[in-house]
mmCIF file of C-alpha atoms in Angstrom:
data_model
loop_
_atom_site.group_PDB
_atom_site.id
_atom_site.type_symbol
_atom_site.label_atom_id
_atom_site.label_comp_id
_atom_site.label_asym_id
_atom_site.label_seq_id
_atom_site.Cartn_x
_atom_site.Cartn_y
_atom_site.Cartn_z
ATOM 1 C CA MET A 65 7.813 -3.029 0.607
ATOM 2 C CA PRO A 66 6.267 -3.490 4.307
ATOM 3 C CA LEU A 67 4.436 -6.504 5.616
ATOM 4 C CA HIS A 68 2.699 -7.035 8.592
ATOM 5 C CA SER A 69 1.266 -10.185 9.836
ATOM 6 C CA ARG A 70 -1.221 -11.891 11.560
ATOM 7 C CA ILE A 71 -2.392 -15.199 12.568
ATOM 8 C CA SER A 72 -5.827 -16.548 13.071
ATOM 9 C CA PRO A 73 -7.739 -19.971 13.982
ATOM 10 C CA LEU A 74 -8.951 -21.761 10.860
ATOM 11 C CA GLY A 75 -12.762 -21.491 10.020
ATOM 12 C CA VAL A 76 -13.331 -20.097 13.722
ATOM 13 C CA GLN A 77 -15.369 -16.672 13.002
ATOM 14 C CA SER A 78 -16.070 -16.012 16.800
ATOM 15 C CA GLU A 79 -12.646 -16.433 17.842
ATOM 16 C CA PRO A 80 -10.487 -13.256 17.922
ATOM 17 C CA ALA A 81 -7.075 -13.010 15.805
ATOM 18 C CA ALA A 82 -3.746 -13.323 17.495
ATOM 19 C CA TRP A 83 -0.572 -11.514 15.987
ATOM 20 C CA PHE A 84 2.498 -13.048 15.834
ATOM 21 C CA ALA A 85 5.789 -11.624 15.288
ATOM 22 C CA PHE A 86 8.495 -11.981 12.897
ATOM 23 C CA ASP A 87 12.171 -13.456 15.143
ATOM 24 C CA PRO A 88 14.949 -11.049 14.526
ATOM 25 C CA GLY A 89 17.115 -13.716 15.300
ATOM 26 C CA SER A 90 16.453 -15.724 12.223
ATOM 27 C CA ALA A 91 16.619 -13.058 10.195
ATOM 28 C CA HIS A 92 18.983 -11.680 7.447
ATOM 29 C CA SER A 93 20.892 -8.349 8.784
ATOM 30 C CA ASP A 94 19.233 -6.644 5.988
ATOM 31 C CA ILE A 95 16.001 -7.018 7.254
ATOM 32 C CA ILE A 96 14.196 -3.965 9.320
ATOM 33 C CA PHE A 97 11.927 -4.564 11.867
ATOM 34 C CA SER A 98 9.319 -2.489 13.174
ATOM 35 C CA ASN A 99 5.817 -2.147 15.138
ATOM 36 C CA ASP A 100 6.833 -4.568 17.892
ATOM 37 C CA ASN A 101 8.122 -6.944 15.299
ATOM 38 C CA LEU A 102 4.589 -7.399 13.344
ATOM 39 C CA THR A 103 6.155 -5.117 10.689
ATOM 40 C CA VAL A 104 9.333 -6.163 8.095
ATOM 41 C CA THR A 105 10.936 -4.278 5.560
ATOM 42 C CA CYS A 106 14.006 -4.827 3.690
ATOM 43 C CA SER A 107 16.995 -2.492 2.881
ATOM 44 C CA SER A 108 18.891 -4.591 0.490
ATOM 45 C CA TYR A 109 18.436 -5.064 -3.648
ATOM 46 C CA ASP A 110 18.572 -8.721 -3.307
ATOM 47 C CA ASP A 111 16.113 -11.312 -1.752
ATOM 48 C CA ARG A 112 16.500 -11.435 2.373
ATOM 49 C CA VAL A 113 14.434 -13.782 4.324
ATOM 50 C CA VAL A 114 12.922 -13.750 7.716
ATOM 51 C CA LEU A 115 10.838 -16.445 9.774
ATOM 52 C CA GLY A 116 8.215 -16.132 12.355
ATOM 53 C CA LYS A 117 8.763 -17.072 15.595
ATOM 54 C CA THR A 118 6.247 -19.391 16.082
ATOM 55 C CA GLY A 119 6.888 -23.117 14.487
ATOM 56 C CA PHE A 120 4.219 -26.008 13.780
ATOM 57 C CA SER A 121 4.643 -29.648 13.426
ATOM 58 C CA LYS A 122 1.122 -30.906 13.709
ATOM 59 C CA GLY A 123 -2.394 -29.198 13.380
ATOM 60 C CA VAL A 124 -4.336 -26.947 10.982
ATOM 61 C CA HIS A 125 -2.569 -23.286 11.173
ATOM 62 C CA TYR A 126 -4.123 -20.256 8.693
ATOM 63 C CA TRP A 127 -2.160 -16.596 8.373
ATOM 64 C CA GLU A 128 -2.003 -13.400 6.677
ATOM 65 C CA LEU A 129 0.467 -10.814 5.726
ATOM 66 C CA THR A 130 -0.850 -7.598 4.473
ATOM 67 C CA VAL A 131 1.261 -5.498 2.038
ATOM 68 C CA ASP A 132 1.728 -2.227 3.498
ATOM 69 C CA ARG A 133 3.361 -0.721 0.629
ATOM 70 C CA TYR A 134 4.225 -1.446 -3.051
ATOM 71 C CA ASP A 135 6.710 0.633 -4.888
ATOM 72 C CA ASN A 136 8.078 -1.082 -8.145
ATOM 73 C CA HIS A 137 6.417 -4.312 -8.139
ATOM 74 C CA PRO A 138 9.105 -6.515 -6.273
ATOM 75 C CA ASP A 139 8.307 -10.233 -6.203
ATOM 76 C CA PRO A 140 7.999 -10.962 -2.459
ATOM 77 C CA ALA A 141 7.694 -14.820 -1.468
ATOM 78 C CA PHE A 142 5.636 -16.149 1.071
ATOM 79 C CA GLY A 143 5.478 -19.753 2.429
ATOM 80 C CA VAL A 144 7.327 -21.927 5.008
ATOM 81 C CA ALA A 145 10.590 -23.043 6.202
ATOM 82 C CA ARG A 146 12.932 -24.671 8.518
ATOM 83 C CA ILE A 147 15.094 -23.146 10.801
ATOM 84 C CA ASP A 148 18.143 -23.524 8.666
ATOM 85 C CA VAL A 149 16.841 -22.216 5.348
ATOM 86 C CA MET A 150 19.012 -19.957 3.574
ATOM 87 C CA LYS A 151 18.692 -16.223 4.455
ATOM 88 C CA ASP A 152 19.993 -14.657 1.468
ATOM 89 C CA VAL A 153 18.250 -15.908 -1.522
ATOM 90 C CA MET A 154 14.432 -15.703 -2.541
ATOM 91 C CA LEU A 155 12.421 -18.128 -0.268
ATOM 92 C CA GLY A 156 12.202 -21.408 -2.031
ATOM 93 C CA LYS A 157 15.504 -21.431 -3.818
ATOM 94 C CA ASP A 158 16.614 -24.363 -1.668
ATOM 95 C CA ASP A 159 15.132 -27.486 -0.364
ATOM 96 C CA LYS A 160 14.346 -25.737 3.145
ATOM 97 C CA ALA A 161 11.578 -23.721 1.766
ATOM 98 C CA TRP A 162 8.324 -24.150 0.017
ATOM 99 C CA ALA A 163 6.966 -20.458 -1.066
ATOM 100 C CA MET A 164 4.720 -18.582 -3.627
ATOM 101 C CA TYR A 165 6.390 -15.606 -5.295
ATOM 102 C CA VAL A 166 3.931 -13.196 -6.505
ATOM 103 C CA ASP A 167 4.302 -9.837 -8.500
ATOM 104 C CA ASN A 168 1.566 -7.323 -9.638
ATOM 105 C CA ASN A 169 0.098 -9.851 -12.195
ATOM 106 C CA ARG A 170 0.962 -13.570 -11.322
ATOM 107 C CA SER A 171 2.675 -16.013 -8.961
ATOM 108 C CA TRP A 172 4.568 -19.107 -9.169
ATOM 109 C CA PHE A 173 5.356 -22.033 -6.525
ATOM 110 C CA MET A 174 8.695 -22.784 -5.685
ATOM 111 C CA HIS A 175 10.973 -25.312 -3.954
ATOM 112 C CA HIS A 176 14.514 -26.353 -4.404
ATOM 113 C CA ASN A 177 14.435 -24.041 -6.967
ATOM 114 C CA SER A 178 11.818 -25.711 -9.167
ATOM 115 C CA HIS A 179 9.265 -22.826 -10.396
ATOM 116 C CA THR A 180 5.412 -24.409 -11.202
ATOM 117 C CA ASN A 181 1.987 -23.457 -11.374
ATOM 118 C CA ARG A 182 1.671 -20.087 -12.852
ATOM 119 C CA THR A 183 -1.390 -18.342 -11.461
ATOM 120 C CA GLU A 184 -2.720 -15.138 -13.115
ATOM 121 C CA GLY A 185 -3.344 -12.606 -10.024
ATOM 122 C CA GLY A 186 -1.009 -10.432 -8.538
ATOM 123 C CA ILE A 187 -1.041 -8.007 -5.163
ATOM 124 C CA THR A 188 -0.942 -4.621 -4.667
ATOM 125 C CA LYS A 189 -0.491 -2.121 -1.957
ATOM 126 C CA GLU A 190 -2.971 -3.301 0.896
ATOM 127 C CA ALA A 191 -3.409 -6.781 -0.615
ATOM 128 C CA THR A 192 -3.850 -9.563 2.041
ATOM 129 C CA VAL A 193 -1.657 -13.047 1.472
ATOM 130 C CA GLY A 194 -2.702 -15.776 3.229
ATOM 131 C CA VAL A 195 -0.933 -19.193 4.032
ATOM 132 C CA LEU A 196 -2.744 -22.190 4.835
ATOM 133 C CA LEU A 197 -0.518 -25.090 6.729
ATOM 134 C CA ASP A 198 -2.504 -28.444 7.113
ATOM 135 C CA LEU A 199 -0.403 -31.029 8.489
ATOM 136 C CA ASN A 200 -3.088 -33.120 9.065
ATOM 137 C CA ARG A 201 -3.327 -33.324 5.159
ATOM 138 C CA LYS A 202 0.251 -32.682 4.868
ATOM 139 C CA THR A 203 -0.429 -29.822 2.475
ATOM 140 C CA LEU A 204 0.340 -26.125 1.781
ATOM 141 C CA THR A 205 -1.998 -23.663 0.142
ATOM 142 C CA PHE A 206 -2.022 -19.940 -0.842
ATOM 143 C CA PHE A 207 -4.455 -17.256 -1.253
ATOM 144 C CA ILE A 208 -4.484 -13.672 -2.065
ATOM 145 C CA ASN A 209 -7.360 -11.495 -0.885
ATOM 146 C CA ASP A 210 -9.437 -14.345 0.319
ATOM 147 C CA GLU A 211 -9.257 -15.927 -2.916
ATOM 148 C CA GLN A 212 -7.518 -19.564 -3.298
ATOM 149 C CA GLN A 213 -4.350 -18.594 -5.547
ATOM 150 C CA GLY A 214 -4.046 -21.681 -7.819
ATOM 151 C CA PRO A 215 -3.907 -25.266 -6.534
ATOM 152 C CA ILE A 216 -2.613 -26.861 -3.667
ATOM 153 C CA ALA A 217 0.642 -25.944 -3.758
ATOM 154 C CA PHE A 218 2.670 -28.631 -1.802
ATOM 155 C CA GLU A 219 1.955 -32.301 -0.296
ATOM 156 C CA ASN A 220 4.244 -34.212 1.918
ATOM 157 C CA MET A 221 4.546 -31.604 4.607
ATOM 158 C CA GLU A 222 6.176 -32.752 7.659
ATOM 159 C CA GLY A 223 8.367 -31.462 10.493
ATOM 160 C CA LEU A 224 9.051 -28.577 12.170
ATOM 161 C CA LEU A 225 8.070 -25.579 9.975
ATOM 162 C CA PHE A 226 8.078 -21.950 10.556
ATOM 163 C CA PRO A 227 5.785 -18.950 8.471
ATOM 164 C CA ALA A 228 8.481 -16.988 6.044
ATOM 165 C CA VAL A 229 8.954 -14.457 3.850
ATOM 166 C CA SER A 230 11.868 -12.907 1.597
ATOM 167 C CA LEU A 231 11.721 -9.408 0.540
ATOM 168 C CA ASN A 232 13.814 -7.158 -1.782
ATOM 169 C CA ARG A 233 14.227 -3.388 -2.508
ATOM 170 C CA ASN A 234 13.937 -4.118 -6.204
ATOM 171 C CA VAL A 235 15.508 -1.009 -7.251
ATOM 172 C CA GLN A 236 15.362 -0.779 -11.287
ATOM 173 C CA ASP A 237 17.940 0.206 -13.600
ATOM 174 C CA ARG A 238 17.578 2.236 -16.618
ATOM 175 C CA ASN A 239 17.420 -0.969 -19.166
ATOM 176 C CA VAL A 240 14.114 -1.568 -17.698
ATOM 177 C CA ALA A 241 12.570 1.381 -16.236
ATOM 178 C CA THR A 242 9.427 2.783 -17.908
ATOM 179 C CA PRO A 243 8.256 6.414 -17.856
ATOM 180 C CA ARG A 244 5.968 5.276 -14.877
ATOM 181 C CA ASP A 245 8.742 4.040 -13.183
ATOM 182 C CA TYR A 246 10.595 7.579 -13.587
ATOM 183 C CA TYR A 247 7.726 9.394 -12.496
ATOM 184 C CA PHE A 248 6.950 7.353 -9.390
ATOM 185 C CA ALA A 249 11.030 8.114 -8.584
ATOM 186 C CA LEU A 250 10.154 11.996 -9.361
ATOM 187 C CA ALA A 251 7.063 12.198 -7.137
ATOM 188 C CA HIS A 252 9.069 10.442 -4.342
ATOM 189 C CA THR A 253 11.818 12.774 -4.380
ATOM 190 C CA VAL A 254 9.740 15.841 -4.396
ATOM 191 C CA ARG A 255 7.511 14.015 -1.182
ATOM 192 C CA ASP A 256 10.731 13.740 0.251
ATOM 193 C CA HIS A 257 11.123 17.762 -0.025
ATOM 194 C CA LEU A 258 7.173 18.101 1.170
ATOM 195 C CA VAL A 259 7.472 15.602 4.605
ATOM 196 C CA GLY A 260 10.237 17.798 6.273
ATOM 197 C CA ARG A 261 8.567 21.048 6.148
ATOM 198 C CA TRP A 262 5.181 18.931 7.110
ATOM 199 C CA ILE A 263 6.588 17.906 9.925
ATOM 200 C CA ARG A 264 7.800 20.975 11.153
ATOM 201 C CA THR A 265 4.504 22.642 10.583
ATOM 202 C CA GLN A 266 2.771 20.237 12.437
ATOM 203 C CA GLN A 267 5.308 20.850 15.508
ATOM 204 C CA HIS A 268 4.614 24.496 15.025
ATOM 205 C CA TYR A 269 1.166 23.513 15.507
ATOM 206 C CA TYR A 270 1.513 21.717 18.827
ATOM 207 C CA GLU A 271 3.898 24.289 20.324
ATOM 208 C CA ARG A 272 1.386 27.398 19.554
ATOM 209 C CA CYS A 273 -1.987 25.679 19.752
ATOM 210 C CA PRO A 274 -3.506 27.843 16.878
ATOM 211 C CA LYS A 275 -7.192 27.619 16.250
ATOM 212 C CA ARG A 276 -8.072 25.048 13.730
ATOM 213 C CA VAL A 277 -10.177 24.820 10.382
ATOM 214 C CA TYR A 278 -11.899 21.373 9.464
ATOM 215 C CA TYR A 279 -13.549 21.783 6.075
ATOM 216 C CA LEU A 280 -16.089 18.437 5.184
ATOM 217 C CA SER A 281 -16.835 17.943 1.776
ATOM 218 C CA LEU A 282 -18.348 14.860 0.227
ATOM 219 C CA GLU A 283 -15.864 16.029 -3.092
ATOM 220 C CA PHE A 284 -12.281 16.982 -3.319
ATOM 221 C CA TYR A 285 -11.294 17.802 -6.768
ATOM 222 C CA MET A 286 -7.739 18.277 -6.476
ATOM 223 C CA GLY A 287 -6.485 17.362 -9.613
ATOM 224 C CA ARG A 288 -2.362 16.281 -10.306
ATOM 225 C CA THR A 289 -0.274 17.134 -7.387
ATOM 226 C CA LEU A 290 3.514 16.882 -9.174
ATOM 227 C CA GLN A 291 3.840 20.178 -10.619
ATOM 228 C CA ASN A 292 1.635 22.137 -8.386
ATOM 229 C CA THR A 293 4.087 20.929 -5.517
ATOM 230 C CA MET A 294 7.231 21.312 -7.320
ATOM 231 C CA ILE A 295 6.407 25.117 -7.981
ATOM 232 C CA ASN A 296 5.107 25.736 -4.281
ATOM 233 C CA LEU A 297 8.356 24.069 -2.804
ATOM 234 C CA GLY A 298 10.648 26.084 -5.579
ATOM 235 C CA LEU A 299 11.880 22.926 -7.104
ATOM 236 C CA GLN A 300 10.611 23.020 -10.607
ATOM 237 C CA ASN A 301 13.790 24.375 -12.179
ATOM 238 C CA ALA A 302 15.923 21.985 -10.240
ATOM 239 C CA CYS A 303 13.844 18.837 -11.078
ATOM 240 C CA ASP A 304 13.321 20.151 -14.968
ATOM 241 C CA GLU A 305 17.124 20.441 -14.827
ATOM 242 C CA ALA A 306 18.160 17.089 -13.616
ATOM 243 C CA ILE A 307 15.093 15.166 -15.517
ATOM 244 C CA TYR A 308 16.873 16.704 -18.592
ATOM 245 C CA GLN A 309 20.284 15.559 -17.612
ATOM 246 C CA LEU A 310 18.728 12.341 -17.633
ATOM 247 C CA GLY A 311 17.654 12.299 -21.390
ATOM 248 C CA LEU A 312 13.686 12.806 -20.125
ATOM 249 C CA ASP A 313 11.202 15.373 -20.633
ATOM 250 C CA ILE A 314 9.488 16.495 -17.514
ATOM 251 C CA GLU A 315 6.404 17.510 -19.087
ATOM 252 C CA GLU A 316 5.813 14.073 -20.120
ATOM 253 C CA LEU A 317 6.535 12.695 -16.821
ATOM 254 C CA GLU A 318 3.970 15.092 -15.489
ATOM 255 C CA GLU A 319 1.532 13.578 -18.244
ATOM 256 C CA ILE A 320 1.593 10.042 -16.894
ATOM 257 C CA GLU A 321 0.220 11.331 -13.228
ATOM 258 C CA GLU A 322 -3.657 10.284 -12.716
ATOM 259 C CA ASP A 323 -6.205 13.261 -11.894
ATOM 260 C CA ALA A 324 -7.579 13.082 -8.636
ATOM 261 C CA GLY A 325 -11.063 13.906 -9.787
ATOM 262 C CA LEU A 326 -12.966 13.042 -6.113
ATOM 263 C CA GLY A 327 -15.987 14.394 -7.523
ATOM 264 C CA ASN A 328 -18.556 15.834 -9.870
ATOM 265 C CA GLY A 329 -16.882 18.982 -10.779
ATOM 266 C CA GLY A 330 -17.980 22.594 -8.973
ATOM 267 C CA LEU A 331 -18.292 21.379 -5.518
ATOM 268 C CA GLY A 332 -15.094 19.506 -5.722
ATOM 269 C CA ARG A 333 -13.259 21.916 -7.397
ATOM 270 C CA LEU A 334 -14.347 24.287 -4.778
ATOM 271 C CA ALA A 335 -13.052 22.602 -1.902
ATOM 272 C CA ALA A 336 -9.898 22.033 -3.616
ATOM 273 C CA CYS A 337 -9.877 26.283 -4.186
ATOM 274 C CA PHE A 338 -10.246 26.689 -0.447
ATOM 275 C CA LEU A 339 -7.894 24.034 0.982
ATOM 276 C CA ASP A 340 -5.138 26.071 -1.550
ATOM 277 C CA SER A 341 -6.330 29.465 -0.199
ATOM 278 C CA MET A 342 -5.934 27.997 3.642
ATOM 279 C CA ALA A 343 -2.453 26.711 2.666
ATOM 280 C CA THR A 344 -1.747 30.225 1.069
ATOM 281 C CA LEU A 345 -2.905 31.998 4.051
ATOM 282 C CA GLY A 346 -0.993 29.837 6.569
ATOM 283 C CA LEU A 347 -3.972 28.921 8.357
ATOM 284 C CA ALA A 348 -4.043 25.330 10.142
ATOM 285 C CA ALA A 349 -6.730 23.798 8.179
ATOM 286 C CA TYR A 350 -7.564 19.823 7.404
ATOM 287 C CA GLY A 351 -9.668 18.860 4.532
ATOM 288 C CA TYR A 352 -11.821 15.815 5.161
ATOM 289 C CA GLY A 353 -13.414 13.719 2.238
ATOM 290 C CA ILE A 354 -13.808 10.398 0.791
ATOM 291 C CA ARG A 355 -11.219 8.690 -1.071
ATOM 292 C CA TYR A 356 -13.519 7.060 -3.756
ATOM 293 C CA GLU A 357 -11.858 4.239 -5.588
ATOM 294 C CA TYR A 358 -12.822 5.618 -8.820
ATOM 295 C CA GLY A 359 -12.790 9.450 -9.838
ATOM 296 C CA ILE A 360 -15.264 11.557 -11.661
ATOM 297 C CA PHE A 361 -14.980 9.217 -15.369
ATOM 298 C CA ASN A 362 -12.941 8.935 -18.072
ATOM 299 C CA GLN A 363 -14.267 10.572 -21.129
ATOM 300 C CA LYS A 364 -13.809 8.713 -25.005
ATOM 301 C CA ILE A 365 -15.057 9.875 -28.398
ATOM 302 C CA ARG A 366 -16.194 6.840 -30.600
ATOM 303 C CA ASP A 367 -17.806 6.983 -33.732
ATOM 304 C CA GLY A 368 -19.023 10.769 -32.748
ATOM 305 C CA TRP A 369 -20.378 9.452 -29.624
ATOM 306 C CA GLN A 370 -19.463 10.243 -25.939
ATOM 307 C CA VAL A 371 -18.843 7.131 -24.191
ATOM 308 C CA GLU A 372 -17.937 7.671 -20.732
ATOM 309 C CA GLU A 373 -15.498 4.816 -18.798
ATOM 310 C CA ALA A 374 -14.842 4.560 -14.904
ATOM 311 C CA ASP A 375 -11.626 6.200 -14.241
ATOM 312 C CA ASP A 376 -9.255 3.786 -11.912
ATOM 313 C CA TRP A 377 -7.222 6.253 -10.653
ATOM 314 C CA LEU A 378 -5.481 4.346 -8.259
ATOM 315 C CA ARG A 379 -4.614 1.458 -10.206
ATOM 316 C CA HIS A 380 -0.998 2.376 -10.239
ATOM 317 C CA GLY A 381 -1.066 3.861 -6.645
ATOM 318 C CA ASN A 382 -0.583 7.179 -5.551
ATOM 319 C CA PRO A 383 2.632 8.607 -4.134
ATOM 320 C CA TRP A 384 1.121 11.420 -2.368
ATOM 321 C CA GLU A 385 -0.678 9.665 0.185
ATOM 322 C CA LYS A 386 0.685 9.013 3.616
ATOM 323 C CA ALA A 387 -1.417 5.234 4.983
ATOM 324 C CA ARG A 388 -1.601 5.322 8.949
ATOM 325 C CA PRO A 389 -2.449 1.225 9.275
ATOM 326 C CA GLU A 390 -2.214 2.062 13.165
ATOM 327 C CA PHE A 391 -5.183 4.200 12.973
ATOM 328 C CA MET A 392 -8.185 2.327 11.864
ATOM 329 C CA LEU A 393 -12.009 3.342 12.458
ATOM 330 C CA PRO A 394 -14.772 1.543 12.925
ATOM 331 C CA VAL A 395 -17.510 2.798 10.206
ATOM 332 C CA HIS A 396 -21.361 1.949 10.633
ATOM 333 C CA PHE A 397 -23.478 0.956 7.864
ATOM 334 C CA TYR A 398 -27.372 -0.124 7.512
ATOM 335 C CA GLY A 399 -29.020 -1.183 11.455
ATOM 336 C CA ARG A 400 -32.059 0.613 13.097
ATOM 337 C CA VAL A 401 -32.731 2.849 15.789
ATOM 338 C CA ASP A 402 -34.185 1.904 18.599
ATOM 339 C CA SER A 403 -35.737 4.203 21.165
ATOM 340 C CA THR A 404 -34.457 3.220 25.240
ATOM 341 C CA GLU A 405 -34.793 4.796 28.339
ATOM 342 C CA ALA A 406 -31.420 5.989 28.002
ATOM 343 C CA GLY A 407 -32.145 7.322 24.539
ATOM 344 C CA LEU A 408 -32.023 6.435 21.141
ATOM 345 C CA LYS A 409 -29.415 3.816 19.949
ATOM 346 C CA TRP A 410 -28.349 2.750 16.305
ATOM 347 C CA VAL A 411 -28.393 -0.809 16.637
ATOM 348 C CA ASP A 412 -27.463 -4.127 14.675
ATOM 349 C CA THR A 413 -25.400 -2.231 12.106
ATOM 350 C CA GLN A 414 -22.780 -3.902 10.266
ATOM 351 C CA VAL A 415 -19.238 -2.444 11.037
ATOM 352 C CA LEU A 416 -16.273 -1.971 8.610
ATOM 353 C CA SER A 417 -13.011 -0.971 10.243
ATOM 354 C CA VAL A 418 -11.566 1.481 7.758
ATOM 355 C CA LEU A 419 -8.071 3.049 6.727
ATOM 356 C CA ALA A 420 -7.942 7.010 6.038
ATOM 357 C CA PRO A 421 -4.810 8.000 3.993
ATOM 358 C CA GLY A 422 -3.802 11.399 4.181
ATOM 359 C CA ALA A 423 -2.268 13.742 2.132
ATOM 360 C CA VAL A 424 -0.373 17.228 1.948
ATOM 361 C CA CYS A 425 -1.651 20.261 0.410
ATOM 362 C CA THR A 426 0.906 23.004 -0.343
ATOM 363 C CA ALA A 427 0.867 26.761 -1.023
ATOM 364 C CA GLN A 428 3.236 29.263 -2.351
ATOM 365 C CA ARG A 429 4.208 32.148 0.261
ATOM 366 C CA ILE A 430 2.962 35.204 -0.080
ATOM 367 C CA ARG A 431 5.231 38.100 0.259
ATOM 368 C CA SER A 432 3.719 41.880 0.767
#
């Protein structure tokens, strides 16, 4: 579960945000650093603590941490700590840390192993957790996606305090794993085989520099990916046998996958067929579309009538996506067009920074 951090001046919208780094010298050895120590993750099944390099003893300070990946619903903890906090337990277990730990549904505050103020509302992939340390008022408050999470968490905050988090891998055993957990485990295993081929394909393209095809469509009705990828990679029988040895039914796991219905039907399915065909022919082709938050719709029949419901296809995450947070793109909305001496200009727009995740389309090799 990688996290990356940002610290910004509270309430000063015009000031640029500054990034703070985590401190490798303060971290447990199981904490893994990347992105110039702005991103951390954990290799251990147990909770491990890492501090930020910047400590505070006065003033008002607010920082944010963004969840880059969130698998198996772990419960990370966010907060502040003394420099001598315990590094091998969850943040807040000892008397040197004040924290909020949170899963995908709810959160609690914790200090000296005392759990208080259970609050509904959890985190998902790309969620932002904010920490407000007001040493003027001696308070600590938490936020999730810009909304305050519960009441003021702690009071009487004094001394030198450092931003802190604790992480773990949260590997589940068979006693608590759900069918969806098994589906994600299978999907990630298949994706691991896919990624190696994708890297070699990209290397081949850069070496040979072939002509490339870019297909733009507002709709891509890709459907489900797991079974198609297993067949195309020649893994169907091996995966079926492995799942059978675990006492599971691979068809039941395949049914758990959400249908990526990003369109109204015909045009989206046609775009998906084009991608399949180009992959089959070995063309260097890319599809560009819109990653809609909701799919086409879910159809229900109630009292003999069709009822359409929103298709929240991303509510459990998508194991086939590869997010690239280092490549944020500006997208402009609204505004107006002015005529100037230099030509027409689009001005007074609202700009959003957009993350564009990608996925790989596979195909079977044709042998003549």
